[in-house]
Coordinates of C-alpha atoms and ligand atoms in Angstrom, one line a residue:
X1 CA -36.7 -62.0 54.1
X2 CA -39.5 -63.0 51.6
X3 CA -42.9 -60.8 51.5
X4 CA -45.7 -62.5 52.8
X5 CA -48.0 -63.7 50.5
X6 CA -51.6 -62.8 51.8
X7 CA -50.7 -59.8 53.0
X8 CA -49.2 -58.2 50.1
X9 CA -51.9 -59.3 47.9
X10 CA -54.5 -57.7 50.0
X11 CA -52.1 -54.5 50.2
X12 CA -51.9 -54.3 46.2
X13 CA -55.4 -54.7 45.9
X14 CA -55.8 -51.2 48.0
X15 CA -52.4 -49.9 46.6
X16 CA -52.9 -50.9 43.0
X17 CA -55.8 -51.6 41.8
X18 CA -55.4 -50.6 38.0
X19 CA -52.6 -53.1 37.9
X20 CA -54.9 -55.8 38.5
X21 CA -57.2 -54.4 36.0
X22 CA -54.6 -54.6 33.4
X23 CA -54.0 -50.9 33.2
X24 CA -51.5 -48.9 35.2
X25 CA -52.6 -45.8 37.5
X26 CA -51.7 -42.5 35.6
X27 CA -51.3 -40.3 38.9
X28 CA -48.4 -42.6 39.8
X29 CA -46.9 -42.1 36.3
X30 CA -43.2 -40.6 37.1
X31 CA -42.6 -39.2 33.8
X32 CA -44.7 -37.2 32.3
X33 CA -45.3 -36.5 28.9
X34 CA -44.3 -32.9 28.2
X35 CA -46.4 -30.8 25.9
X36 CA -44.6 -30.8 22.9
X37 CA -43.9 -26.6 21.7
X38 CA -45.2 -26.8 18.0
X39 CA -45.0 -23.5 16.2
X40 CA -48.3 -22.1 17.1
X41 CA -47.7 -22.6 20.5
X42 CA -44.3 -20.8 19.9
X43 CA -45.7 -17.9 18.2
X44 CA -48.6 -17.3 20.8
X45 CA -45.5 -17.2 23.5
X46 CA -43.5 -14.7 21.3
X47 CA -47.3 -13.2 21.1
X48 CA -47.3 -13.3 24.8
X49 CA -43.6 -11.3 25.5
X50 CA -45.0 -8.8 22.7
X51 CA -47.9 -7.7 24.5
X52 CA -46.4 -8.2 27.9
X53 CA -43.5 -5.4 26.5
X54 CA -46.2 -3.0 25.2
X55 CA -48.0 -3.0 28.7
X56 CA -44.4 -2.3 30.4
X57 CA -43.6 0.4 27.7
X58 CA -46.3 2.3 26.9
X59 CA -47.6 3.2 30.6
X60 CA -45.9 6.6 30.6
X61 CA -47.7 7.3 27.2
X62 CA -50.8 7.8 29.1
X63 CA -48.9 10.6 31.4
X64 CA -47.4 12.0 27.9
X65 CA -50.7 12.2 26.7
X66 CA -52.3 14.2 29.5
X67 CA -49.2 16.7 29.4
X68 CA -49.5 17.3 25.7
X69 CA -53.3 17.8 25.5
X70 CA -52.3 20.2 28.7
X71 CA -49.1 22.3 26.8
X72 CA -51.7 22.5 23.0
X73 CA -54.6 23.6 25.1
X74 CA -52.4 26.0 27.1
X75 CA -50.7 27.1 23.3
X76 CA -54.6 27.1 21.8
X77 CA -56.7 28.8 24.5
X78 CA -56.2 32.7 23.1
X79 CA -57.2 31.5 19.7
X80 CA -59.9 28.6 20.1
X81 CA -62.8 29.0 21.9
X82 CA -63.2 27.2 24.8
X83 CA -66.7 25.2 24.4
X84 CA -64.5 23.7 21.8
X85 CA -61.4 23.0 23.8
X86 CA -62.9 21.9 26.9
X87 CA -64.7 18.8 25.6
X88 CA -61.8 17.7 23.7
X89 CA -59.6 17.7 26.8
X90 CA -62.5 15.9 28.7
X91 CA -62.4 13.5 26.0
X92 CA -58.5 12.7 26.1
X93 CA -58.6 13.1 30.2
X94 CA -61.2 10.0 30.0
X95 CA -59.3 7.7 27.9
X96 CA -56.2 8.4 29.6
X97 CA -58.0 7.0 32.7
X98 CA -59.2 4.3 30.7
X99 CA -56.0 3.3 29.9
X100 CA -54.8 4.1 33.7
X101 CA -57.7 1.8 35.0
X102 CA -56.6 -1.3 32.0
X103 CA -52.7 -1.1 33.2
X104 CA -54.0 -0.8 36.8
X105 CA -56.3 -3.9 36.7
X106 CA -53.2 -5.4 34.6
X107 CA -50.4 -4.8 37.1
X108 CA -53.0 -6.1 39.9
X109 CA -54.0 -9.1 38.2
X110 CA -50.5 -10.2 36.5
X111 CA -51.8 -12.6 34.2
X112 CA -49.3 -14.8 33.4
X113 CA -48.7 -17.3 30.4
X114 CA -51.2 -17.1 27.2
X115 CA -53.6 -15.5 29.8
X116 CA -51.9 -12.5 28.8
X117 CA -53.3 -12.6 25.7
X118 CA -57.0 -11.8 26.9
X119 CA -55.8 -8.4 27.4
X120 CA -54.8 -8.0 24.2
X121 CA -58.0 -6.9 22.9
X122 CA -58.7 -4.0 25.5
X123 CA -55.0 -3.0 25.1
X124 CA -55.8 -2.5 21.3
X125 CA -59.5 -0.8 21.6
X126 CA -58.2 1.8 24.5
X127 CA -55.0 2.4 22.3
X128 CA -57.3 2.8 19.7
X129 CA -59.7 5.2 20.8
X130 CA -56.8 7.7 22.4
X131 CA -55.1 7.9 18.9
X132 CA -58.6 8.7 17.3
X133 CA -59.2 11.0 19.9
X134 CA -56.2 12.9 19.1
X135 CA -56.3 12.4 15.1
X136 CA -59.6 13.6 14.7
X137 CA -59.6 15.8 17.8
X138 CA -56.9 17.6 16.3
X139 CA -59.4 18.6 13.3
X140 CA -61.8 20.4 15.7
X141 CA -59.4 22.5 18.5
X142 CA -57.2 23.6 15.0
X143 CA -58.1 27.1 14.3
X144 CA -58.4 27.4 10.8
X145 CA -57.7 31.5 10.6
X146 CA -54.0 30.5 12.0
X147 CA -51.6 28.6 10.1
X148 CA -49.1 28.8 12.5
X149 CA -51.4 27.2 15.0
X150 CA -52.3 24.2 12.3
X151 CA -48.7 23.9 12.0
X152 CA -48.5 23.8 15.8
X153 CA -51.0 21.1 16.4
X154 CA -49.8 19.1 13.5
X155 CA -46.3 19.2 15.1
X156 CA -47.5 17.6 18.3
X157 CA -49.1 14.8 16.6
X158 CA -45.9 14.2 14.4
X159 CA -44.3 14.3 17.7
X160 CA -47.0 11.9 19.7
X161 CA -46.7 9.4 16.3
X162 CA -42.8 9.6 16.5
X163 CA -43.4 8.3 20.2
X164 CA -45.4 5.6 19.0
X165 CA -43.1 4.0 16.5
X166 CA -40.9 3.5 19.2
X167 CA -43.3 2.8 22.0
X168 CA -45.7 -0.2 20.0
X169 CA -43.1 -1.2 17.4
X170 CA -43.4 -5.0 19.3
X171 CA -46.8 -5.0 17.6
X172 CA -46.6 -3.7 14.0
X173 CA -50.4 -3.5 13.7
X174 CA -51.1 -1.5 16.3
X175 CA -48.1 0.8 15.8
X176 CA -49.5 1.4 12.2
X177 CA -53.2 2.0 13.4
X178 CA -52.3 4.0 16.1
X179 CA -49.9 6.4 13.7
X180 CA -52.8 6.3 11.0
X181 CA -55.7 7.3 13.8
X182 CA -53.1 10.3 14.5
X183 CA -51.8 11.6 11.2
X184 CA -54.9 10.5 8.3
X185 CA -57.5 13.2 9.3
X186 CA -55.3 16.2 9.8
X187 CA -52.6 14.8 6.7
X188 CA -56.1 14.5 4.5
X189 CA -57.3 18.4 5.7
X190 CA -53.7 19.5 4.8
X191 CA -53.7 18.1 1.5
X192 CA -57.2 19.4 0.1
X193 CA -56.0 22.9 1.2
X194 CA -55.3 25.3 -1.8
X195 CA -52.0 27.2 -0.4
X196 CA -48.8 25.5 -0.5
X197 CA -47.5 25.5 2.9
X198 CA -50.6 23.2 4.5
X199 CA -50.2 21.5 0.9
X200 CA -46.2 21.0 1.6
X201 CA -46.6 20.2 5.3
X202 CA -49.3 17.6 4.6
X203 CA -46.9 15.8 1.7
X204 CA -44.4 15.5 4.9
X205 CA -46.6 13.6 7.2
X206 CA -47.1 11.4 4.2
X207 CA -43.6 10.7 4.1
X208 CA -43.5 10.4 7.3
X209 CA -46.2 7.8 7.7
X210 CA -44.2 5.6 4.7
X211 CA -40.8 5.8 6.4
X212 CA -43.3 4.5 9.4
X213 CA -43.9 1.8 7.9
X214 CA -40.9 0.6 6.6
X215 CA -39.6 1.2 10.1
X216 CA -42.1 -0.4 11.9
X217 CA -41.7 -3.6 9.8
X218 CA -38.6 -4.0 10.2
X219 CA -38.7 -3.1 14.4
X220 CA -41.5 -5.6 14.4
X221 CA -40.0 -8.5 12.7
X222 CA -37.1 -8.5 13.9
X223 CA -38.1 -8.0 18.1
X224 CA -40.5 -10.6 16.7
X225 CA -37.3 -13.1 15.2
X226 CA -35.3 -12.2 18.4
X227 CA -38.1 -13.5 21.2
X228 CA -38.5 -16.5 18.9
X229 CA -34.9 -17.3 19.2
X230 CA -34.6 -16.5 22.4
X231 CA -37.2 -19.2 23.3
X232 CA -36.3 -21.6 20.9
X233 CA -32.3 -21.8 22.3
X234 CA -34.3 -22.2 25.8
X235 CA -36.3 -24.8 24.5
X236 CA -33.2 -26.6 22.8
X237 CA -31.3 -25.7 26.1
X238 CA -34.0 -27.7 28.1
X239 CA -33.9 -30.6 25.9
X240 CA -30.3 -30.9 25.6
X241 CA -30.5 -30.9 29.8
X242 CA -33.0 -33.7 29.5
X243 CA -31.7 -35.6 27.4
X244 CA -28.3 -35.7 29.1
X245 CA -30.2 -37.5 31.9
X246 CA -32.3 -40.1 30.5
X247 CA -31.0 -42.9 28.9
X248 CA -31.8 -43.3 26.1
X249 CA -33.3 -47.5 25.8
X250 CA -35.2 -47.5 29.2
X251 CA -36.6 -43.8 28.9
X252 CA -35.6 -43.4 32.4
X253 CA -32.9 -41.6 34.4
X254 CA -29.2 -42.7 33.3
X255 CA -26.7 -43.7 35.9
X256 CA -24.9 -40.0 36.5
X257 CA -28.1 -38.3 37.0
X258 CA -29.5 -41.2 39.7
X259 CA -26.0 -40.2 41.3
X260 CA -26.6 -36.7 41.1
X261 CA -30.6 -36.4 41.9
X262 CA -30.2 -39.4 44.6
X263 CA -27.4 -38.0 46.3
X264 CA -29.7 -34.5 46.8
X265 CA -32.5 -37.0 48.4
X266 CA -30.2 -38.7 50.4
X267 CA -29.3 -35.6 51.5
X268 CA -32.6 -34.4 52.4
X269 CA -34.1 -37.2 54.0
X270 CA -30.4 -37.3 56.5
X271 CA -30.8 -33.9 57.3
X272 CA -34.8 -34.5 58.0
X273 CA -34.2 -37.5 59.7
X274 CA -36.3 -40.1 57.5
X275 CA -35.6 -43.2 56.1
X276 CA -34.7 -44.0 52.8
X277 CA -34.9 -47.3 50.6
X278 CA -33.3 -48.5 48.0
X279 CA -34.2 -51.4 45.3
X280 CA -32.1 -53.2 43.2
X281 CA -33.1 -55.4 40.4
X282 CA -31.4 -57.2 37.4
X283 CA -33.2 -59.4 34.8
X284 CA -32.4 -62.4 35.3
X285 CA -30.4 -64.9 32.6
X286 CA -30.7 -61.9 30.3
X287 CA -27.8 -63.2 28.2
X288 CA -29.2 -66.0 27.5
X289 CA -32.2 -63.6 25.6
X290 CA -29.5 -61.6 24.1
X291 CA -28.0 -65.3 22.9
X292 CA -31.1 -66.9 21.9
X293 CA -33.4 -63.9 20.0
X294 CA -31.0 -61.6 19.4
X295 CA -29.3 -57.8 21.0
X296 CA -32.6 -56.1 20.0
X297 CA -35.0 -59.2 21.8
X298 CA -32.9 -57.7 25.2
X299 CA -33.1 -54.4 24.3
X300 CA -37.0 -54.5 24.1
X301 CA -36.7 -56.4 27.6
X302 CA -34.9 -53.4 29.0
X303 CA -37.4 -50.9 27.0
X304 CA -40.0 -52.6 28.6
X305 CA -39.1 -52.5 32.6
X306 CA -38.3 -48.9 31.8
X307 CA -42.4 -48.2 30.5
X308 CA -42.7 -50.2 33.7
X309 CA -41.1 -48.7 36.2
X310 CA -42.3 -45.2 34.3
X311 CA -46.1 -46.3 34.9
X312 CA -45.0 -47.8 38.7
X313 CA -43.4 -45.1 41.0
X314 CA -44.5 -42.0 42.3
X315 CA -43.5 -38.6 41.0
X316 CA -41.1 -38.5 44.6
X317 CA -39.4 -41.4 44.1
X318 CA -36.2 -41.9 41.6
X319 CA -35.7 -44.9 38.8
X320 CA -32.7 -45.4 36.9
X321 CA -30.9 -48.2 34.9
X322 CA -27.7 -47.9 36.3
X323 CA -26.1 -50.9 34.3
X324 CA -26.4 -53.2 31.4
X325 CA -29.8 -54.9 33.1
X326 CA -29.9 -53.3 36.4
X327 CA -32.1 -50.6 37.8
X328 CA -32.6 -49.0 40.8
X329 CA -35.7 -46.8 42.7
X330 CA -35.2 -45.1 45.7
X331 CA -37.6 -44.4 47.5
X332 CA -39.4 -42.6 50.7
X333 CA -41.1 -45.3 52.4
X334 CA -44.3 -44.1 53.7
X335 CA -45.4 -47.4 55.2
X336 CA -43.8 -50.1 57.2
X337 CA -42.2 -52.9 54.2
X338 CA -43.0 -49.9 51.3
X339 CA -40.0 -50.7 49.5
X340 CA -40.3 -54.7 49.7
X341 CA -43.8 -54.5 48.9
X342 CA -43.1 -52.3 45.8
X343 CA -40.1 -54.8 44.6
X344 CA -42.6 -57.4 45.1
X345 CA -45.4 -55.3 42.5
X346 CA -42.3 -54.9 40.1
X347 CA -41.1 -58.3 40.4
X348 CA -45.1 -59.7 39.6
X349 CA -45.2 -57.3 37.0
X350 CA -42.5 -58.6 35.0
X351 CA -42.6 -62.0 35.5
X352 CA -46.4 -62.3 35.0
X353 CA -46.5 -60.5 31.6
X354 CA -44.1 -61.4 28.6
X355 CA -42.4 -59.3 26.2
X356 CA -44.0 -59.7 22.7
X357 CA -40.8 -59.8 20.7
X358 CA -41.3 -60.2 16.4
X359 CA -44.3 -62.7 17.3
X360 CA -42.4 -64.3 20.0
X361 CA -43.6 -64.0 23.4
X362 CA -40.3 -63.5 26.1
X363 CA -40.7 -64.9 29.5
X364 CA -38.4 -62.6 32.1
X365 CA -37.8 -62.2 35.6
X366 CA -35.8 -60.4 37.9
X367 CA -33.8 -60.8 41.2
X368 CA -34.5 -57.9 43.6
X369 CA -32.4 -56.7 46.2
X370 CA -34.1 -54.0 49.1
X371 CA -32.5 -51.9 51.5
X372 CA -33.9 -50.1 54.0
X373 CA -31.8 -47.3 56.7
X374 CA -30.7 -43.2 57.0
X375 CA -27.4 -44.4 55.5
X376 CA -25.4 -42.6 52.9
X377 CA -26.2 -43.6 49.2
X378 CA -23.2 -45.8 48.5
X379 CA -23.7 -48.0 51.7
X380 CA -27.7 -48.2 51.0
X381 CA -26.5 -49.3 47.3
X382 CA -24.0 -51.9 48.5
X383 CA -26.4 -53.2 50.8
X384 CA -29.3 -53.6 48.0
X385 CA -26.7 -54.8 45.8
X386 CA -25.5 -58.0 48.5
X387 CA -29.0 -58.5 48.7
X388 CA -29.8 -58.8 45.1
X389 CA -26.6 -61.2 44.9
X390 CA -28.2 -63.3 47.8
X391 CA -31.6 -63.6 45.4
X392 CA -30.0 -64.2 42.8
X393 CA -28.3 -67.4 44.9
X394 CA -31.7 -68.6 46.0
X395 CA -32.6 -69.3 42.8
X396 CA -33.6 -65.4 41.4
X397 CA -37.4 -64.3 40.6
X398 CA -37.1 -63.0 44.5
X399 CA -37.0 -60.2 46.8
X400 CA -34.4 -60.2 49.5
X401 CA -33.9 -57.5 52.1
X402 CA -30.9 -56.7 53.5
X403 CA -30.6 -56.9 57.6
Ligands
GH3_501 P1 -27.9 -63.2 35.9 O1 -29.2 -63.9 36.1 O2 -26.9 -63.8 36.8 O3 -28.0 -61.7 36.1 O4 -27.4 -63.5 34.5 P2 -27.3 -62.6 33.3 O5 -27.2 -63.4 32.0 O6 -28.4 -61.6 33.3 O7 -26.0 -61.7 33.6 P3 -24.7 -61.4 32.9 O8 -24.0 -60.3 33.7 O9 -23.9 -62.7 32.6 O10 -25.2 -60.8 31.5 C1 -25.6 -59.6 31.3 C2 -25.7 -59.3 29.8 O11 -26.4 -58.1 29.5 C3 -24.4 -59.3 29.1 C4 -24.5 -58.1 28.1 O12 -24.2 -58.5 26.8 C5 -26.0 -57.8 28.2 N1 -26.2 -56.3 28.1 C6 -25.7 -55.3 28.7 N2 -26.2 -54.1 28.3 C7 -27.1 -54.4 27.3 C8 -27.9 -53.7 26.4 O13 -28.0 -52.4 26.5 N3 -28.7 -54.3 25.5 C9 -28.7 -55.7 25.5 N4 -29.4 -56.3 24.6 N5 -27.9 -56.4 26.2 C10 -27.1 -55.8 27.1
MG502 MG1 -28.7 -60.3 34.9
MG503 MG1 -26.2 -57.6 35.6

């Protein structure tokens, strides 16, 4: 059976109306171009898993931080007056909830992806202000007629910066801010005492803080080398998948995965009672090209009816070169003759515009074959294939669909 003529044109001019404008539709395209990872983009998604880990992490440090202001108020209250004490618990009760309203909103929303990374910014200022709040707090609830109470507060925020090494070590500047906000003002208050124990104490949190940083950059750097791996091997892991299924001249799926995708749409469209089709086409005389310009004149043929058949189908339908010059698209017809008016498209497409080949211009054709039925895959291939044959007979450039 041949395509009518008037008919088809009219339908191409509704169904394909780039084509005849010399361009192809992009919303048909069926492979589309990935966004290629470059470094940056790499290093905002290790950004991303960073910040994503410090909002899982640190929420119980808001509950930490209310029970310790709670136990050093409890410890203070005989010996610090209480117009002092009260505000500074007010003060760390309010950016707790702060911090319990961010991680609320957070959890809520879920930003996903670099969206994540718009939090970052509140993260940092809320983490901020609770450290400073405790740093230079501490200054004003000490009582300065007690060393053993200085001693005391200083060994909660030794404790509280101890917690954040491990808690924001994904992010090295804000474990390092966060540990100076805590320990610079009473470390600084320690050292410009005259008696040797606040002296001596104060020379430890220095320590401290430098053992911090060694220990932070090397937490950082390497949680930072480990998520980078981690998505490069998925990366190469994705690749590698891909590139086990395309072939590599036509761009297009290669002959196992056609067998292995086509046999899961066969299967879907049995089970779901729908039709299926199946083209078949095969350049015609295509040794001849290979004998008269050359291997690489018929591997830019084959190159080309890949970008073609790339630019033609939709998204749902499947393309593959399944042998030296053949292809193949199955498809879902959603339209009485779908699949013979599609062959017909691909068979104008190719043998109204030749391949420019090293200044020489190719003419080529192809013989289609369609077949249309809720058969199994091998019987709807053996059916386009005998039809292809039979065009092939009448003198190829044609479409023949199988009975
Ligand atoms: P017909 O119209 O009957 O299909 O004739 P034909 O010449 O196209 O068919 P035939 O099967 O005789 O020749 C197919 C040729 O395709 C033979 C082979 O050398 C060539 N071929 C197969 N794979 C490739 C390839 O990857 N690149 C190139 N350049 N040629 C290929
Ligand atoms: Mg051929
Ligand atoms: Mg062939």
């Amino acid at each position: 059976m041949r395509a009518s003529f008037p008919f088809l044109y009219s339908y191409l001019f509704a169904q394909y109306p780039a084509f005849f404008r010399g361009e192809l539709p992009s919303d048909r395209k069926a492979y589309p171009v990935e966004e290629k990872k470059t470094d940056s983009s790499l290093d905002a998604l290790v950004r991303v898993e960073k910040l994503q880990l410090l909002f899982h992490q640190s929420y119980p440090a808001i509950f930490v931080s209310l029970i310790s202001c709670a136990l050093l108020s409890a410890i203070l209250w005989p010996v610090q007056h209480e117009d002092v004490l009260f505000p500074w618990i007010l003060i760390i009760a309010v950016n707790a909830f702060a911090r319990f309203i961010l991680f609320t909103l957070y959890n809520y929303i879920k930003p996903r992806g670099r969206d994540i990374l718009a939090w970052e910014g509140s993260y940092f200022i809320t983490l901020l202000l609770s450290s400073l709040s405790w740093g230079i707090g501490a200054l004003f609830i000490m009582p300065f007629d007690s060393q053993l109470h200085q001693v005391v507060v200083f060994y909660f925020l030794i404790g509280m910066s101890g917690g954040a090494l491990s808690v924001y070590s994904a992010n090295r500047v804000m474990t390092l801010t966060a540990i100076a906000c805590l320990l610079i003002p009473i470390t600084t208050w320690f050292i410009l005492q005259s008696s040797l124990l606040p002296v001596a104490v104060g020379m430890g949190a220095v320590v401290f803080y430098i053992s911090a940083i060694r220990a932070g950059r090397i937490l950082s750097s390497t949680l930072n080398d480990s998520f980078k791996l981690g998505h490069e091997l998925k990366i190469a892991k994705e690749t590698a998948e891909a590139m086990a299924q395309i072939d590599e001249l036509s761009g297009i799926n290669n002959r196992r995965a056609f067998y292995d995708k086509g046999k899961m749409l066969v299967d879907y469209c049995l089970r779901n009672n729908e039709e299926l089709s199946a083209i078949i086409f095969d350049i015609d005389h295509f040794k001849k090209i290979n004998d008269r310009l050359g291997h690489a004149a018929g591997d830019a043929a084959i190159r080309h009816l890949g970008q073609i058949l790339q630019q033609t189908i939709r998204k749902s339908d499947l393309c593959a070169r399944i042998g030296g010059e053949e292809f193949v698209v199955l498809l879902k017809p959603y339209a009485p003759d779908e699949a013979a008016k599609l062959a017909e498209i691909l068979r104008l497409m190719i043998s109204k515009a030749p391949i420019r080949f090293n200044g020489e211009e190719i003419d080529i054709s192809a013989s289609f074959g369609v077949a249309v039925g809720a058969s199994d895959l091998d019987t709807l291939l053996k059916d386009a294939d005998a039809a292809m044959y039979k065009a092939k007979e009448m003198g190829r450039n044609t479409v023949v669909c199988s009975e």
